[in-house]
Amino acid sequence: MNRLTVYEAAHNADYPLFIPFIMAGDPTRSATVDLALQLQEAGAHILELGIPYSDPLADGPVLQRSAKRALQQGMSLKSAMDLIPEMRKRGLTIPVVVFTYYNPVFQMGMESFLETANEKGADGVLVPDLPFEESQDFTALAKDYQLANISLVAPTSTTRVHKIASHAEGFLYCVSSLGVTGTREVFPQEAYDFIHTVKEHSAVPVAVGFGISKPEHVQSLSGICSGVIVGSAIMKLVEKHANELAAGEEKKKEALQEIKTFVSTLISS
Amino acid sequence: MSNMYPDNRGRFGSFGGKFVPETLMYALEELEQSLEEAQADTDFMEEYKHTLSEYAGRSTPLTYAKRLTEKTGGARIYLKREDLLHTGAHKLNNAIGQALLAKRMGKQKVVAETGAGQHGVATATVCARLGLECKVFMGEEDMRRQALNVFRMELLGAEVVPANSGSKTLKDATNEAIRYWVANVGDTFYLIGSVVGPHPYPKMVRDFQRIIGDETKEQFGQQYGALPDAITACVGGGSNAMGMFYPFLEDDVRLYGAEAAGLGVDTDQHAATITKGTKGIIHGSLTYLMQDENGQIIEPYSISAGLDYPGIGPEHAYLAESGRVMYEGVTDQQALDALSLLTKTEGILPAVESAHALHLAMEKAKEMTSEQSMIICLSGRGDKDVHSIKEAMKKESLSHE
């Protein structure tokens, strides 16, 4: 059964879902597995596993650099999904969403990708450059493999919000503000009004992403949405500790601890 | 009928479409609607045509290349002289069309990508003319190679922003321009330079470039009362080729596209997307592209900065698959030799991009009779390339010593 369905009921939960993003293979394969478990331990509810891509159009500099490091490790869509069973074996029980651009999926073959994602223990997929109009076949096929296709809405979605939100599965990824992924100092006021509109149309939890990097951001969203997605802020720390995370157990432990502390602060805020 | 494409999903057969982040979808819908309205508005189309003639210098001549024809042997060779257009290449046709559309839509800011700088210069030029704010993304590596064009754009009042990601060339400048657009989509118009990108860009750029083919058809018809037998154009993204080919798609005219084969299609140093590429998604469009087995995009190579793009316009992908247009690779060396020959026989220095078309056209002309005709889209002039041609020829003569 799809592990995300548990959260679909959490639509109006009073605690926000915490959804961290990590890039598969940055800085190494084994560090990615360690990070996943640390994040679960810190209280993460859903894990977004990013697949590195050469031309990540929706990403800012932090995730671009992260993808580059992962690609240098030889990471691919297939080998990234191989990490999920390793995570599961070590005790990862939270749902995993595979985040990938469409071209690697296209090369692997849509069905082969979804079949593998299901086999390896993923619960959802998210393809940022496969908008609603291009995703009908993909979403239907994903369902056959018990995978939720996570949709995105953006502040520019305007008249599109209803059709996207009413078809949403798993959770609805609400892009907080225009632009690419990356940390932002402040949240625009319009974001809150936008989130309200999205919630009215959505039958699944609305999680807000893009730019969330500080406890204040999480605080300001509590009670407003059902979840927060944090990617760049975590991968920035991974970048800072890339050498330690790729080094021996002792050094790795310290770095993982620091990341865990950061995430715990975000979650408890 | 190929003239019916793209369909309402922006597809040319299975190619094209809109593979972009949700943030851009509304902007694309808005653009699609505005384009349709503008194209149906006779005042707008008049202004476009008027600007092309009074400002850009259209129509461009169709020149019979007598000495080149004699030297080649075979079909009579004609040159469609886009090199004589203001700013030196066909790029301005499209830049004028899109900039007028931006103005009509009330967008005061324009963002563009550029490789060698020709599209950047064309965009900066028309923005100066129309009083629009202009930002051009250019790969840091290309900025170094084409320093003069950077200065030209700055003289025209544009801001040139270095793209530092990836391999720091056209592909990355395009990524950066799209990322900028995503963040500023409210007041900014993205002016793409080729028949690439998400729908409606491939259609829009084609429609603003079809003036090349329309004029050619009229000029040749007036002179000979017939259609030409064959036409050749170079293809990077493919805007001059698409503009030239489009009005001839339903006619009995052989169409050839020259791709950049760099050091050879059997090396890994080329940009022959149709010859060697596979289907995939690049910059929002399903088309042929150069990628590895995992779907990571590979950096192309060509001596010509205007042809080293890892993708190709989706309509070209469709025309290749249907067999309507034949695409063949032309190496750096073949292009340079053709460039020298045209310069010496006709006194026309072509852009190194256009020289690719020249080589392929001469090869095909040799197999044709002297009763037949071959038209080459001479997409741009070679002034911008003098420095790199000199370097390449110096290298060549050294290797012969």
XYZ file of C-alpha atoms in Angstrom:
670
model
C 0.000 0.000 0.000
C 1.094 3.527 -0.701
C 2.527 5.012 2.492
C 1.381 8.500 1.460
C -2.297 7.670 1.932
C -1.817 7.913 5.705
C -1.085 11.585 5.278
C -3.816 12.305 2.817
C -6.113 12.210 5.861
C -3.886 14.737 7.609
C -5.427 17.454 5.509
C -6.266 19.607 8.480
C -3.761 18.208 10.915
C -2.615 20.686 13.507
C 0.989 19.638 13.069
C 2.619 20.442 9.756
C 4.176 17.648 7.754
C 7.903 18.102 7.424
C 9.172 17.086 3.978
C 12.933 17.302 3.453
C 14.601 16.996 0.055
C 17.999 15.401 -0.432
C 19.922 14.808 -3.649
C 20.780 11.172 -4.339
C 24.533 10.741 -4.456
C 25.567 14.076 -2.953
C 28.224 13.792 -1.726
C 28.207 9.962 -1.881
C 25.714 7.107 -2.145
C 26.199 5.963 1.426
C 25.924 9.519 2.798
C 22.529 9.809 1.089
C 21.311 6.700 2.903
C 22.671 8.027 6.213
C 20.996 11.377 5.635
C 17.636 9.757 4.939
C 17.733 7.925 8.255
C 18.905 10.986 10.168
C 16.040 12.981 8.722
C 13.533 10.340 9.759
C 14.993 10.326 13.229
C 14.729 14.113 13.393
C 11.010 13.785 12.711
C 10.599 14.044 8.940
C 7.267 12.698 7.688
C 8.002 12.238 3.992
C 11.347 12.088 2.154
C 11.859 13.685 -1.251
C 14.705 11.914 -3.014
C 16.132 14.128 -5.758
C 17.597 12.665 -8.948
C 20.525 14.716 -10.263
C 20.069 16.186 -13.742
C 22.404 18.068 -16.056
C 19.919 20.862 -16.809
C 17.687 21.434 -13.760
C 15.520 24.330 -14.987
C 13.516 24.802 -11.808
C 16.514 24.828 -9.474
C 18.675 27.575 -8.068
C 22.458 27.498 -7.641
C 22.527 25.333 -4.469
C 20.680 22.397 -6.037
C 22.492 22.898 -9.360
C 25.827 22.439 -7.610
C 24.432 19.523 -5.641
C 23.302 17.785 -8.852
C 26.704 18.352 -10.393
C 28.466 16.687 -7.458
C 26.048 13.756 -7.581
C 26.524 13.307 -11.323
C 30.262 13.235 -10.775
C 29.582 10.259 -8.500
C 28.052 8.549 -11.524
C 24.512 8.779 -10.163
C 21.641 8.064 -12.545
C 17.868 7.695 -12.196
C 18.207 3.940 -11.895
C 21.105 3.862 -9.459
C 19.430 6.541 -7.338
C 16.329 4.406 -6.943
C 18.567 1.518 -5.849
C 19.244 3.557 -2.711
C 15.649 3.232 -1.509
C 15.863 -0.501 -0.626
C 19.110 0.240 1.220
C 17.308 2.913 3.213
C 14.376 0.602 3.888
C 16.716 -2.171 5.023
C 18.217 0.181 7.563
C 14.829 1.088 8.933
C 13.359 3.875 6.807
C 9.593 3.639 7.114
C 8.406 7.067 5.977
C 7.079 7.530 2.435
C 9.622 8.316 -0.279
C 8.855 10.563 -3.241
C 11.222 10.389 -6.216
C 11.848 13.898 -7.588
C 13.167 13.840 -11.160
C 13.127 15.942 -14.305
C 11.289 14.354 -17.209
C 14.136 13.627 -19.611
C 15.775 10.848 -17.543
C 12.294 9.300 -17.149
C 11.718 9.565 -20.881
C 15.008 7.785 -21.583
C 14.288 5.004 -19.127
C 10.736 4.679 -20.403
C 7.737 5.904 -18.440
C 6.469 2.460 -17.492
C 9.876 1.031 -16.703
C 10.518 3.995 -14.413
C 7.219 3.656 -12.550
C 7.574 -0.099 -12.257
C 11.068 0.270 -10.812
C 10.029 3.057 -8.434
C 7.283 0.825 -7.098
C 9.530 -2.228 -6.815
C 12.214 -0.286 -4.991
C 9.769 0.997 -2.406
C 8.907 4.521 -3.475
C 5.453 5.908 -2.761
C 5.245 8.882 -5.021
C 6.890 10.620 -7.938
C 7.301 14.309 -8.707
C 8.318 15.573 -12.149
C 8.558 19.371 -12.080
C 8.671 19.827 -15.849
C 5.685 17.613 -16.578
C 2.794 20.048 -16.167
C -0.851 19.043 -15.848
C -1.556 19.060 -19.603
C 1.335 16.707 -20.375
C 0.831 14.372 -17.434
C -2.471 12.515 -18.026
C -0.908 9.226 -19.189
C 1.825 9.441 -16.609
C -0.565 9.971 -13.697
C -2.818 7.116 -14.809
C 0.089 4.730 -15.190
C 1.547 5.815 -11.832
C -1.723 4.824 -10.212
C -1.384 1.315 -11.660
C 1.894 1.060 -9.792
C 0.461 2.459 -6.533
C 2.426 5.675 -6.897
C 1.042 9.141 -6.263
C 2.012 11.709 -8.884
C 2.655 14.830 -6.835
C 1.445 18.030 -8.537
C 2.729 21.560 -8.205
C 0.846 24.838 -8.133
C 2.535 28.218 -8.413
C 1.432 31.790 -7.676
C 1.035 32.216 -11.439
C -1.306 29.215 -11.722
C -4.354 31.508 -11.260
C -7.121 29.940 -13.346
C -5.245 26.642 -13.341
C -5.328 26.121 -9.551
C -8.694 24.423 -9.502
C -8.015 21.757 -12.117
C -4.587 20.967 -10.677
C -5.616 20.941 -7.015
C -8.765 18.904 -7.550
C -6.728 16.137 -9.221
C -3.897 16.214 -6.685
C -2.669 13.005 -5.052
C -0.508 12.396 -1.994
C 0.095 16.027 -1.171
C -0.035 19.187 -3.223
C 3.261 21.010 -3.657
C 2.545 24.698 -3.380
C 5.367 26.849 -4.774
C 5.617 29.760 -2.351
C 6.883 32.427 -4.712
C 8.116 32.951 -8.261
C 11.586 31.862 -9.218
C 13.737 28.793 -8.753
C 14.464 26.734 -5.646
C 16.769 28.287 -3.085
C 16.718 30.036 0.218
C 14.929 33.344 0.543
C 15.208 35.954 3.278
C 11.554 36.826 3.587
C 8.295 35.398 2.454
C 6.075 37.673 0.365
C 2.712 38.502 1.953
C 0.912 37.359 -1.209
C 2.120 33.840 -0.492
C -0.320 33.500 2.401
C -3.326 34.577 0.371
C -2.280 32.209 -2.377
C -1.965 29.262 0.017
C -5.482 29.941 1.283
C -6.865 29.800 -2.265
C -5.034 26.555 -2.962
C -6.331 24.943 0.228
C -9.900 25.693 -0.758
C -9.487 23.593 -3.873
C -7.376 20.753 -2.538
C -8.539 17.465 -1.075
C -5.000 16.464 -0.049
C -2.533 18.191 2.308
C -1.033 21.387 0.924
C 2.709 21.568 1.512
C 4.618 24.757 0.846
C 8.103 24.796 -0.647
C 10.694 27.108 -2.259
C 12.643 29.370 0.034
C 11.957 27.805 3.444
C 15.215 27.895 5.373
C 14.580 29.361 8.835
C 12.512 28.543 11.922
C 10.692 31.877 11.418
C 9.519 30.716 7.990
C 8.127 27.483 9.414
C 6.510 29.357 12.311
C 4.836 31.831 10.008
C 3.320 28.969 8.027
C 2.052 26.953 10.966
C -1.698 26.744 10.917
C -1.682 28.079 7.359
C -0.680 24.973 5.464
C -0.383 21.247 6.179
C 3.300 20.851 5.427
C 6.610 22.430 4.545
C 9.229 21.265 2.049
C 12.865 22.113 2.693
C 15.554 21.329 0.127
C 18.166 23.965 -0.561
C 18.713 24.822 3.102
C 19.565 21.177 3.837
C 21.699 20.699 0.745
C 23.579 23.888 1.606
C 24.629 22.212 4.851
C 25.480 19.024 2.971
C 27.655 21.102 0.658
C 29.374 22.738 3.613
C 30.147 19.320 5.102
C 30.695 17.445 1.828
C 34.213 16.374 2.787
C 33.224 15.145 6.252
C 30.180 13.294 4.882
C 32.383 11.513 2.389
C 35.028 10.758 5.030
C 35.275 8.101 7.746
C 32.537 7.287 10.278
C 33.748 9.616 13.014
C 33.740 12.796 10.944
C 30.578 11.791 9.147
C 28.760 11.382 12.451
C 29.506 14.956 13.480
C 28.280 16.360 10.199
C 25.110 14.258 10.284
C 24.489 15.420 13.833
C 24.725 19.064 12.780
C 22.263 18.534 9.944
C 19.921 16.679 12.275
C 20.060 19.501 14.795
C 19.242 22.044 12.096
C 16.280 20.005 10.899
C 15.035 19.351 14.450
C 15.049 23.100 15.080
C 12.972 23.651 11.972
C 10.518 20.908 12.874
C 10.006 21.977 16.471
C 9.559 25.641 15.597
C -1.000 18.466 -44.063
C 2.161 19.749 -42.446
C 0.864 23.327 -42.595
C -1.637 22.376 -39.919
C 1.100 21.919 -37.353
C 1.472 22.493 -34.505
C -1.799 21.061 -33.154
C -3.594 22.600 -30.177
C -1.206 20.868 -27.753
C 1.729 22.476 -29.509
C 2.776 19.184 -31.091
C 4.366 18.584 -34.468
C 3.478 14.915 -34.747
C 4.890 13.534 -31.503
C 7.368 16.407 -31.086
C 7.086 19.765 -29.321
C 4.705 20.313 -26.408
C 5.167 22.243 -23.186
C 7.520 20.576 -20.722
C 8.087 23.421 -18.295
C 7.596 24.085 -14.582
C 4.063 25.025 -13.595
C 5.203 28.598 -12.850
C 5.531 29.236 -16.607
C 2.369 27.550 -17.819
C 0.117 30.546 -17.381
C 2.641 32.798 -19.139
C 2.734 30.401 -22.084
C -1.060 30.328 -22.278
C -1.103 34.109 -22.176
C 1.576 34.283 -24.890
C -0.291 31.827 -27.083
C -3.441 33.893 -26.890
C -1.661 37.214 -27.454
C 0.183 35.807 -30.450
C -3.040 34.581 -31.996
C -4.684 37.967 -31.487
C -1.671 39.831 -32.861
C -1.435 37.651 -35.946
C -5.098 38.272 -36.666
C -4.646 42.029 -36.211
C -3.826 43.628 -39.577
C -2.399 46.728 -37.865
C 0.094 44.593 -35.964
C 1.137 42.620 -39.016
C 1.471 45.877 -40.984
C 3.724 47.327 -38.311
C 5.847 44.171 -38.353
C 6.221 44.244 -42.147
C 6.795 47.991 -42.145
C 9.568 47.692 -39.548
C 11.163 44.916 -41.585
C 11.279 47.061 -44.707
C 11.879 50.580 -43.334
C 14.216 49.636 -40.512
C 15.746 46.220 -41.157
C 16.166 46.586 -44.919
C 13.854 43.923 -46.329
C 13.374 42.537 -48.840
C 16.813 40.944 -49.092
C 18.042 40.072 -52.583
C 18.160 36.665 -54.218
C 21.591 36.638 -55.841
C 22.599 34.331 -58.701
C 26.092 32.995 -57.875
C 27.429 32.695 -61.418
C 31.091 31.981 -60.723
C 30.318 29.625 -57.842
C 27.901 27.744 -60.127
C 30.596 27.388 -62.802
C 33.139 26.275 -60.255
C 30.781 23.716 -58.712
C 29.288 22.355 -61.911
C 25.645 21.241 -61.900
C 22.612 23.176 -60.733
C 22.455 26.967 -60.851
C 23.135 28.277 -57.350
C 21.249 31.214 -55.819
C 21.856 32.891 -52.499
C 19.066 34.301 -50.319
C 20.933 37.219 -48.822
C 19.956 37.350 -45.138
C 23.543 38.483 -44.612
C 22.458 41.881 -45.925
C 19.803 42.344 -43.268
C 20.455 44.978 -40.577
C 22.757 43.567 -37.847
C 24.056 40.972 -40.293
C 21.836 37.921 -39.975
C 18.285 36.601 -40.206
C 17.929 36.813 -36.420
C 16.463 40.321 -36.617
C 13.259 39.160 -38.402
C 12.229 37.224 -35.329
C 13.516 39.739 -32.793
C 11.398 42.468 -34.391
C 8.287 40.312 -34.412
C 8.612 39.230 -30.793
C 9.609 42.659 -29.490
C 6.563 44.223 -31.150
C 4.464 41.518 -29.537
C 6.044 42.213 -26.138
C 5.102 45.854 -26.524
C 1.576 44.948 -27.578
C 1.286 42.791 -24.438
C 2.443 45.704 -22.293
C 5.708 44.077 -21.213
C 8.487 46.635 -20.910
C 11.266 44.195 -20.073
C 12.805 41.690 -22.421
C 15.125 38.822 -21.576
C 16.983 36.734 -24.162
C 19.697 34.106 -24.449
C 22.530 34.208 -26.927
C 25.308 31.899 -28.080
C 27.679 33.715 -30.420
C 25.850 36.944 -29.752
C 23.900 37.375 -33.010
C 20.496 36.909 -31.427
C 21.608 39.005 -28.457
C 22.656 41.820 -30.776
C 19.399 41.556 -32.759
C 17.363 41.666 -29.544
C 19.356 44.556 -28.076
C 18.934 46.395 -31.378
C 15.174 46.142 -31.546
C 14.843 46.901 -27.833
C 16.817 50.107 -28.392
C 14.544 50.936 -31.298
C 11.352 50.309 -29.301
C 12.582 51.632 -25.958
C 12.395 48.324 -24.124
C 14.641 47.252 -21.256
C 16.886 44.397 -22.384
C 18.796 41.721 -20.500
C 20.799 39.104 -22.386
C 22.160 35.910 -20.835
C 25.351 34.644 -22.416
C 27.634 31.790 -21.375
C 30.775 33.051 -19.700
C 32.868 31.023 -22.128
C 31.008 32.553 -25.116
C 31.452 36.050 -23.664
C 35.180 35.501 -23.754
C 35.103 34.103 -27.321
C 32.773 36.820 -28.623
C 33.940 39.834 -26.636
C 33.124 42.238 -29.477
C 29.482 41.205 -29.602
C 29.274 41.677 -25.827
C 30.486 45.230 -26.294
C 28.043 45.747 -29.173
C 25.124 44.702 -26.985
C 26.280 46.999 -24.214
C 26.597 49.877 -26.670
C 22.984 49.195 -27.608
C 22.023 49.643 -23.977
C 21.512 46.001 -23.070
C 22.759 44.350 -19.910
C 24.775 41.205 -20.656
C 24.597 38.700 -17.810
C 27.196 35.910 -17.685
C 25.799 32.380 -17.367
C 28.145 30.483 -15.079
C 26.355 27.163 -14.821
C 27.180 23.961 -16.697
C 29.564 24.383 -19.586
C 28.986 28.161 -19.712
C 27.702 28.183 -23.319
C 24.376 28.567 -25.186
C 22.589 25.675 -23.473
C 23.376 27.191 -20.090
C 22.563 30.741 -21.178
C 19.137 29.381 -22.199
C 18.712 27.665 -18.814
C 19.605 30.913 -17.040
C 17.270 32.982 -19.212
C 14.412 30.583 -18.439
C 15.240 30.662 -14.702
C 15.224 34.455 -14.813
C 11.925 34.409 -16.652
C 10.419 32.079 -14.039
C 11.273 34.629 -11.349
C 10.121 37.692 -13.309
C 7.334 36.335 -15.425
C 4.918 39.096 -14.444
C 6.552 41.958 -16.307
C 9.134 40.221 -18.520
C 8.882 38.874 -22.054
C 11.221 36.013 -22.956
C 12.439 36.549 -26.508
C 13.758 33.170 -27.725
C 16.146 33.261 -30.672
C 15.296 30.031 -32.443
C 12.462 27.620 -33.251
C 13.026 25.855 -29.922
C 11.496 25.952 -26.450
C 7.959 25.194 -25.279
C 4.875 25.875 -27.390
C 4.116 28.464 -28.781
C 7.772 29.489 -29.304
C 8.650 27.092 -32.163
C 5.547 28.198 -34.057
C 5.969 31.884 -33.259
C 9.620 32.027 -34.322
C 8.828 30.099 -37.498
C 6.008 32.506 -38.325
C 8.272 35.519 -37.802
C 10.987 33.915 -39.966
C 8.801 32.602 -42.792
C 9.297 35.957 -44.513
C 12.583 34.448 -45.776
C 10.813 31.648 -47.624
C 7.863 33.782 -48.717
C 10.175 36.346 -50.316
C 12.319 33.667 -51.916
C 9.295 32.000 -53.466
C 8.070 35.304 -54.848
C 11.466 36.453 -56.120
C 12.297 33.169 -57.822
C 8.791 32.882 -59.244
C 8.891 36.396 -60.673
C 12.187 35.721 -62.388
C 11.581 32.210 -63.666
C 7.876 31.577 -63.356
C 8.619 28.360 -61.493
C 9.676 26.877 -58.198
C 13.317 26.140 -57.414
C 14.320 22.460 -57.501
C 16.092 22.408 -54.178
C 16.813 24.558 -51.126
C 19.500 24.193 -48.461
C 19.816 25.882 -45.075
C 21.955 25.351 -41.995
C 20.361 24.078 -38.793
C 21.406 24.699 -35.195
C 18.132 25.328 -33.398
C 16.899 25.827 -36.937
C 15.184 29.212 -37.280
C 16.575 30.338 -40.639
C 15.946 26.873 -42.086
C 12.399 26.704 -40.725
C 11.637 30.203 -42.034
C 13.027 29.284 -45.438
C 11.453 25.805 -45.675
C 8.011 26.478 -44.280
C 6.405 28.117 -47.341
C 7.781 25.288 -49.523
C 6.677 22.296 -47.435
C 3.696 21.497 -49.668
C 5.652 22.042 -52.893
C 7.701 19.718 -55.028
C 10.990 21.196 -53.845
C 13.791 19.161 -52.279
C 14.790 20.526 -48.876
C 18.162 19.955 -47.208
C 19.277 20.873 -43.700
C 22.996 21.121 -42.892
C 23.922 20.177 -39.337
C 27.267 20.900 -37.718
C 29.358 17.728 -37.783
C 32.273 19.466 -36.036
C 35.309 17.189 -36.200
C 33.143 14.416 -37.671
C 29.973 12.576 -36.646
C 32.058 9.552 -35.655
C 33.936 11.593 -33.052
C 32.343 12.973 -29.896
C 33.016 16.525 -31.079
C 29.964 17.531 -33.114
C 26.481 19.054 -32.930
C 24.709 16.764 -35.437
C 21.522 16.419 -33.434
C 19.371 14.674 -36.017
C 22.125 12.451 -37.418
C 23.339 11.279 -34.025
C 20.826 12.413 -31.397
C 17.930 10.612 -29.729
C 14.447 11.696 -28.655
C 14.124 13.568 -25.414
C 13.206 16.804 -23.695
C 15.277 19.972 -23.850
C 14.254 23.507 -22.899
C 10.601 22.553 -22.663
C 10.233 20.691 -25.939
C 10.218 17.047 -27.013
C 12.690 16.716 -29.860
C 15.980 15.111 -30.845
C 18.923 15.960 -28.654
C 22.392 14.859 -27.713
C 22.315 12.951 -24.448
C 23.788 9.937 -22.732
C 21.888 6.708 -21.986
C 20.756 8.146 -18.630
C 19.166 11.198 -20.200
C 21.866 13.670 -19.170
C 22.405 16.300 -21.856
C 25.779 16.280 -23.617
C 27.600 19.448 -24.600
C 27.917 19.712 -28.390
C 30.836 21.061 -30.395
C 31.101 23.053 -33.627
C 33.466 25.713 -34.931
C 30.301 27.732 -35.361
C 28.939 29.139 -32.112
C 25.522 29.504 -33.772
C 25.185 25.781 -34.440
C 26.540 24.205 -31.268
C 23.190 23.601 -29.611
C 22.445 20.093 -28.228
C 18.805 20.166 -29.378
C 16.905 21.132 -32.517
C 13.533 22.730 -33.147
C 10.689 20.183 -32.759
C 9.305 20.922 -36.218
C 12.654 19.900 -37.726
C 12.513 16.685 -35.706
C 9.091 16.074 -37.223
C 10.240 16.908 -40.767
C 13.225 14.591 -40.348
C 11.061 11.741 -39.096
C 8.531 12.183 -41.900
C 11.356 12.355 -44.442
C 10.185 15.694 -45.881
C 13.557 17.332 -45.180
C 16.921 15.546 -45.465
C 19.456 16.471 -42.784
C 23.177 15.839 -43.224
C 26.275 16.700 -41.240
C 28.949 19.109 -42.485
C 32.328 19.240 -40.738
C 34.224 22.328 -39.580
C 36.750 21.833 -42.368
C 34.137 21.436 -45.109
C 32.431 24.602 -43.910
C 35.704 26.553 -43.855
C 36.575 25.412 -47.379
C 33.136 26.432 -48.636
C 33.521 29.775 -46.899
C 36.845 30.451 -48.647
C 35.416 29.427 -51.992
C 32.385 31.709 -51.794
C 34.519 34.600 -50.636
C 36.928 34.199 -53.549
C 34.379 33.458 -56.282
C 31.584 35.873 -55.347
C 33.073 38.421 -52.981
C 30.688 37.408 -50.210
C 32.032 36.439 -46.800
C 29.364 34.200 -45.265
C 28.910 33.436 -41.578
C 30.572 30.148 -40.698
C 27.058 28.835 -39.879
C 25.823 29.608 -43.392
C 28.992 28.055 -44.837
C 27.706 24.682 -43.578
C 24.650 25.084 -45.826
C 26.921 26.196 -48.640
C 28.975 23.009 -48.547
C 25.967 20.704 -48.490
C 24.266 22.667 -51.279
C 27.339 22.413 -53.505
C 27.508 18.656 -52.935
C 23.872 18.321 -53.947
C 24.187 20.783 -56.853
C 26.956 18.653 -58.374
C 24.493 15.785 -58.723
C 21.935 18.023 -60.460
C 21.742 19.337 -64.035
C 22.495 22.863 -65.217
C 18.771 23.239 -65.964
C 18.028 22.838 -62.268
C 18.302 25.345 -59.458
C 19.553 25.265 -55.873
C 18.846 28.061 -53.399
C 21.000 28.515 -50.309
C 19.801 30.435 -47.322
C 22.808 32.620 -46.629
C 21.675 33.257 -43.088
C 24.372 35.699 -42.022
C 27.575 37.499 -42.850
C 30.995 36.372 -41.689
C 32.403 39.609 -40.293
C 31.856 38.304 -36.762
C 33.887 35.200 -37.569
C 36.992 36.766 -39.096
C 39.016 36.268 -35.943
C 38.090 32.604 -35.426
C 38.460 31.831 -39.147
C 41.958 33.279 -39.007
C 42.793 31.118 -35.987
C 41.375 27.993 -37.631
C 43.244 28.599 -40.885
C 46.478 29.273 -39.028
C 46.083 25.949 -37.220
C 45.344 24.204 -40.478
C 48.391 25.555 -42.302
C 50.570 24.602 -39.326
C 49.281 21.038 -39.443
C 50.169 20.859 -43.143
C 53.761 21.925 -42.595
